[in-house]
mmCIF file of C-alpha atoms in Angstrom:
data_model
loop_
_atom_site.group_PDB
_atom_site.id
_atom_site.type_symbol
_atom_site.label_atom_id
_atom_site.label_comp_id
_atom_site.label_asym_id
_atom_site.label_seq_id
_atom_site.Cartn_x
_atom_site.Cartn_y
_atom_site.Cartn_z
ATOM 1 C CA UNK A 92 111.855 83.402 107.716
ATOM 2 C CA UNK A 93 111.028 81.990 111.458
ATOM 3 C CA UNK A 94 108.664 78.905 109.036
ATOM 4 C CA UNK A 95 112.280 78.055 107.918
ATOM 5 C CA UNK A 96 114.207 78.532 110.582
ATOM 6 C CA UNK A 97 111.918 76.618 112.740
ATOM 7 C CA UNK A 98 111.060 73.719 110.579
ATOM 8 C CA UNK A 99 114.160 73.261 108.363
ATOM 9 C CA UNK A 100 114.070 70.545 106.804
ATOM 10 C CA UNK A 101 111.846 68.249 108.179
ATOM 11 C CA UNK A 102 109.178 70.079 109.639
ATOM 12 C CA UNK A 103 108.468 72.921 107.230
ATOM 13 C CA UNK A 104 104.675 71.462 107.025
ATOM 14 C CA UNK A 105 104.157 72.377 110.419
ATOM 15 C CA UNK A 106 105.674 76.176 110.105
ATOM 16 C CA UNK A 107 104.820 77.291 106.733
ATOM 17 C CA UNK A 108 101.881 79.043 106.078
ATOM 18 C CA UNK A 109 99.026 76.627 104.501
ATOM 19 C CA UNK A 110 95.060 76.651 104.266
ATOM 20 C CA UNK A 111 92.862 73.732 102.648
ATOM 21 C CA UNK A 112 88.977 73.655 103.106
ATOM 22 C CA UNK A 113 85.782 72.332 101.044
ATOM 23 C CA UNK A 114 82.416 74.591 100.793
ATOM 24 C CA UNK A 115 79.762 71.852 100.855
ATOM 25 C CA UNK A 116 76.639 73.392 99.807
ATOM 26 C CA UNK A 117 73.225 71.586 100.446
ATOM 27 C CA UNK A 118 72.307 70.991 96.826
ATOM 28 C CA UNK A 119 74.976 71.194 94.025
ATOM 29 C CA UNK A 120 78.868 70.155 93.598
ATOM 30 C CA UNK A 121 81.418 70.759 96.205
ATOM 31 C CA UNK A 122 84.100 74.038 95.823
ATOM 32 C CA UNK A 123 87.773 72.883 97.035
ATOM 33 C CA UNK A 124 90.241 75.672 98.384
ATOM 34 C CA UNK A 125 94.155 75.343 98.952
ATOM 35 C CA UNK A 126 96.056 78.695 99.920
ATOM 36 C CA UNK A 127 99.945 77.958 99.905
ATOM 37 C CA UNK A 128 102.862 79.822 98.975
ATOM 38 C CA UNK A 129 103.475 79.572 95.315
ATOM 39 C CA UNK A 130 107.352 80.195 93.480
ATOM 40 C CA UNK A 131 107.512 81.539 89.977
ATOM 41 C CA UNK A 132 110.784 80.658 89.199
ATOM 42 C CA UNK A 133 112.587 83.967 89.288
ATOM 43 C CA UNK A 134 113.773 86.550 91.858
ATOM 44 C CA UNK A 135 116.889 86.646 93.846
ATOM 45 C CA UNK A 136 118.935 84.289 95.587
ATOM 46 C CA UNK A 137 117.505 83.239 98.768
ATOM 47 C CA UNK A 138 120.754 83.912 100.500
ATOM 48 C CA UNK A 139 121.094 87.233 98.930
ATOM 49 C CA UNK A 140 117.927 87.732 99.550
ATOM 50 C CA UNK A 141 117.834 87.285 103.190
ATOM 51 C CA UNK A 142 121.179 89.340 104.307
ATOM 52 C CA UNK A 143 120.145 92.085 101.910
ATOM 53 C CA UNK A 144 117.039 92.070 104.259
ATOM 54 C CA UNK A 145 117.976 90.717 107.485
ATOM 55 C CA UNK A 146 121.559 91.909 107.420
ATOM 56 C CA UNK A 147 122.367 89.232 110.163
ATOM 57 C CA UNK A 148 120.733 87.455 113.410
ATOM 58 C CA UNK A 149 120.782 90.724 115.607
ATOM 59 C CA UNK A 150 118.650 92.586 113.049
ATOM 60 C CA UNK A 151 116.212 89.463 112.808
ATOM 61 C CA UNK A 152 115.804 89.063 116.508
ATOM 62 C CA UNK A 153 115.009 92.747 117.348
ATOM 63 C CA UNK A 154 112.352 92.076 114.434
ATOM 64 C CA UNK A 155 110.761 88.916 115.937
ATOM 65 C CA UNK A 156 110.668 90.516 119.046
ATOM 66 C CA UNK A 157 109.294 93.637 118.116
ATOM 67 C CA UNK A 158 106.527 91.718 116.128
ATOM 68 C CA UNK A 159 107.529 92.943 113.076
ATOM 69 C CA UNK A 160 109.024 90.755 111.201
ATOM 70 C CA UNK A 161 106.007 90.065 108.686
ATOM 71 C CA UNK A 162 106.685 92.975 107.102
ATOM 72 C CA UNK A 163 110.367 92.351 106.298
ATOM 73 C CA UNK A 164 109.271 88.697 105.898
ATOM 74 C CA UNK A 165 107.017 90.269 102.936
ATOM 75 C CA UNK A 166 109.679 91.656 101.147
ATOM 76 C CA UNK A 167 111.814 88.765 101.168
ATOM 77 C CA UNK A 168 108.672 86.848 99.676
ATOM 78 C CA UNK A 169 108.613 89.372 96.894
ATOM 79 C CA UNK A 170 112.806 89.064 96.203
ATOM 80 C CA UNK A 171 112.412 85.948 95.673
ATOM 81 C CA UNK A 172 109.559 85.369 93.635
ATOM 82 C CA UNK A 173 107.537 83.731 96.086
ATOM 83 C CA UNK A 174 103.708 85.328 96.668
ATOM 84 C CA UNK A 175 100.775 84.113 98.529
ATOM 85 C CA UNK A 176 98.019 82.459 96.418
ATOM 86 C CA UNK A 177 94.617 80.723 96.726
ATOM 87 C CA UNK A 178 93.659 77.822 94.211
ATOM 88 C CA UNK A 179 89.977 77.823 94.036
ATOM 89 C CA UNK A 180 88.000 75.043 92.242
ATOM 90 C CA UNK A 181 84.135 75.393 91.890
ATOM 91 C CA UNK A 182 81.952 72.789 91.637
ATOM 92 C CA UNK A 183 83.453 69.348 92.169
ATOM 93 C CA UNK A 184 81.683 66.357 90.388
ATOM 94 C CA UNK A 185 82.609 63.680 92.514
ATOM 95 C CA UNK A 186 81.612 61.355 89.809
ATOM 96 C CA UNK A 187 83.033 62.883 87.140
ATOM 97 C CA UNK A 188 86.104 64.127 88.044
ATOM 98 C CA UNK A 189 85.417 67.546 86.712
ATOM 99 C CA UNK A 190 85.367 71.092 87.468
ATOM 100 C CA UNK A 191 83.002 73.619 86.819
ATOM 101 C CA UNK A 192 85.686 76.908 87.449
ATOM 102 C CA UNK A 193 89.140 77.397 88.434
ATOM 103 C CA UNK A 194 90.274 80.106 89.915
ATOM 104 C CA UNK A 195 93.561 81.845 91.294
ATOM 105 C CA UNK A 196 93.357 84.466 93.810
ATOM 106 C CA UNK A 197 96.610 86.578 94.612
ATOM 107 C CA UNK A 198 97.502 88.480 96.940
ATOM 108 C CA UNK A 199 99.808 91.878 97.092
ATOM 109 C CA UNK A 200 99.350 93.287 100.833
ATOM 110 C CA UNK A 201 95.783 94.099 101.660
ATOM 111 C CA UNK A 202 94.589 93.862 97.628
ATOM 112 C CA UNK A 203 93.687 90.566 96.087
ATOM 113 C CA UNK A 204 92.658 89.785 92.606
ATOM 114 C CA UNK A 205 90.826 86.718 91.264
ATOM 115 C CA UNK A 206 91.193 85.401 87.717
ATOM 116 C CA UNK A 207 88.407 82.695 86.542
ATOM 117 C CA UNK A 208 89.263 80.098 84.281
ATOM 118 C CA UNK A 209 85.252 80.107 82.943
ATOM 119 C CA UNK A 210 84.942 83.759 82.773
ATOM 120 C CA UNK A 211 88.587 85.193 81.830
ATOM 121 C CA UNK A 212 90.552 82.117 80.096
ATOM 122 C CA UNK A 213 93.301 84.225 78.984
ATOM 123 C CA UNK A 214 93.923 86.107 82.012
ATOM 124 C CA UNK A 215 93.420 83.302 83.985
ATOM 125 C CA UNK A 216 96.311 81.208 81.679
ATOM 126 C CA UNK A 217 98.221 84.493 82.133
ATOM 127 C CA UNK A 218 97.630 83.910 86.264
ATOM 128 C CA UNK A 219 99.009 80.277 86.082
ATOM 129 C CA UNK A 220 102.336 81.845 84.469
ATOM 130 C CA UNK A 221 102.537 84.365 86.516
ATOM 131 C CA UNK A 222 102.359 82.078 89.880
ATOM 132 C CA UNK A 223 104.248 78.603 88.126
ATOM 133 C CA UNK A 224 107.489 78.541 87.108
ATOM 134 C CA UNK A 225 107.609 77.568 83.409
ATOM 135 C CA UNK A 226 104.398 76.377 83.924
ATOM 136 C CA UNK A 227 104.842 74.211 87.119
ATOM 137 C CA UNK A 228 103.325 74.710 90.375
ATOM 138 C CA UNK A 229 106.705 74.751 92.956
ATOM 139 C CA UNK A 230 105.464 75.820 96.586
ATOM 140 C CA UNK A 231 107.254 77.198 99.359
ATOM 141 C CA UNK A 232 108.458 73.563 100.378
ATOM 142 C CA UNK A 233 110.056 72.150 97.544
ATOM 143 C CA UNK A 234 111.376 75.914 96.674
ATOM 144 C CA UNK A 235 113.584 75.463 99.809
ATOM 145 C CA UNK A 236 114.218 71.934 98.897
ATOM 146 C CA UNK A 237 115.702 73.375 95.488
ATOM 147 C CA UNK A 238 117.496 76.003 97.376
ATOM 148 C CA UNK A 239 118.490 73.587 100.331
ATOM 149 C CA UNK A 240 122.294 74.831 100.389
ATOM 150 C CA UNK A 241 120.998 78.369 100.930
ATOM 151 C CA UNK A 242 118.662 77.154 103.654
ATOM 152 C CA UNK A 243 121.217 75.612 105.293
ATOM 153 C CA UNK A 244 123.296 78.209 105.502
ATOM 154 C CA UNK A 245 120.675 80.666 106.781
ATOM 155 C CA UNK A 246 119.186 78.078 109.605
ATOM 156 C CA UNK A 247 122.804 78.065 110.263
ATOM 157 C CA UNK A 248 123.698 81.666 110.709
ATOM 158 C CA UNK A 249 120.507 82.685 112.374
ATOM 159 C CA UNK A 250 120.341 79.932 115.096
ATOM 160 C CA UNK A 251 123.954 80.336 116.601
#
């Protein structure tokens, strides 16, 4: 909630939560890693979503204030069918193009679970749907893009 508040709608790179990194191991192919927050394509209106859980700029505050607004702020990510998720790909060959592994690692408050494309191709396919809507990866971004009416509305109402 304060990502989008703060960095509505040109600035949401700089709020939203984001991680990218390579492992670069001494002898063998490099692993790339990109955490983001991924949309599936369902759960509630983000509007609806928001003053079922905020209720208004008064509740938010005392939240933010109290330093606990993560936990609301997890809830809303679970109405709306957004979730936090780690893209994993194992062994890079630069020349080649290819990938050894793929993997998807999701997160539900302090448990995670990792699906391997090499190991577990169904479950990982089932992963990808579960995380994609229809199939496409939308992050948090470009799900507030798509919902930029409701986002405007809500920067509104909580920054009066």
């Amino acid at each position: 909630m304060n990502s989008m508040i703060a960095g509505w709608p040109n600035k949401l790179h700089e709020y939203l939560p984001m991680l990218e990194g390579w492992i670069l191991p001494k002898t063998g192919d490099p692993t790339h890693i990109r955490g983001d927050i991924f949309w599936n394509g369902s759960g509630v209106r983000l509007d609806k979503a928001v003053n079922t859980i905020y209720g208004g700029q008064l509740k938010w505050m005392t939240s933010r204030y109290g330093g606990v607004t993560w936990i609301d702020d997890e809830v809303l990510l679970g109405m709306t069918g957004l979730r936090y998720v780690v893209l994993e790909s194992v062994g890079i060959n630069p020349s080649t193009k290819s990938v050894h592994e793929h993997r998807i690692w999701l997160f539900d408050g302090d448990s995670q679970r990792v699906y391997s494309s090499r190991t577990d191709p169904h479950q990982f396919r089932q992963a990808v749907n579960e995380i994609t809507a229809d199939g496409h990866p939308i992050v948090a971004a470009e799900f507030l893009a798509l919902h930029s009416a409701s986002a405007d509305q809500i920067v509104r109402e909580y920054t009066q």
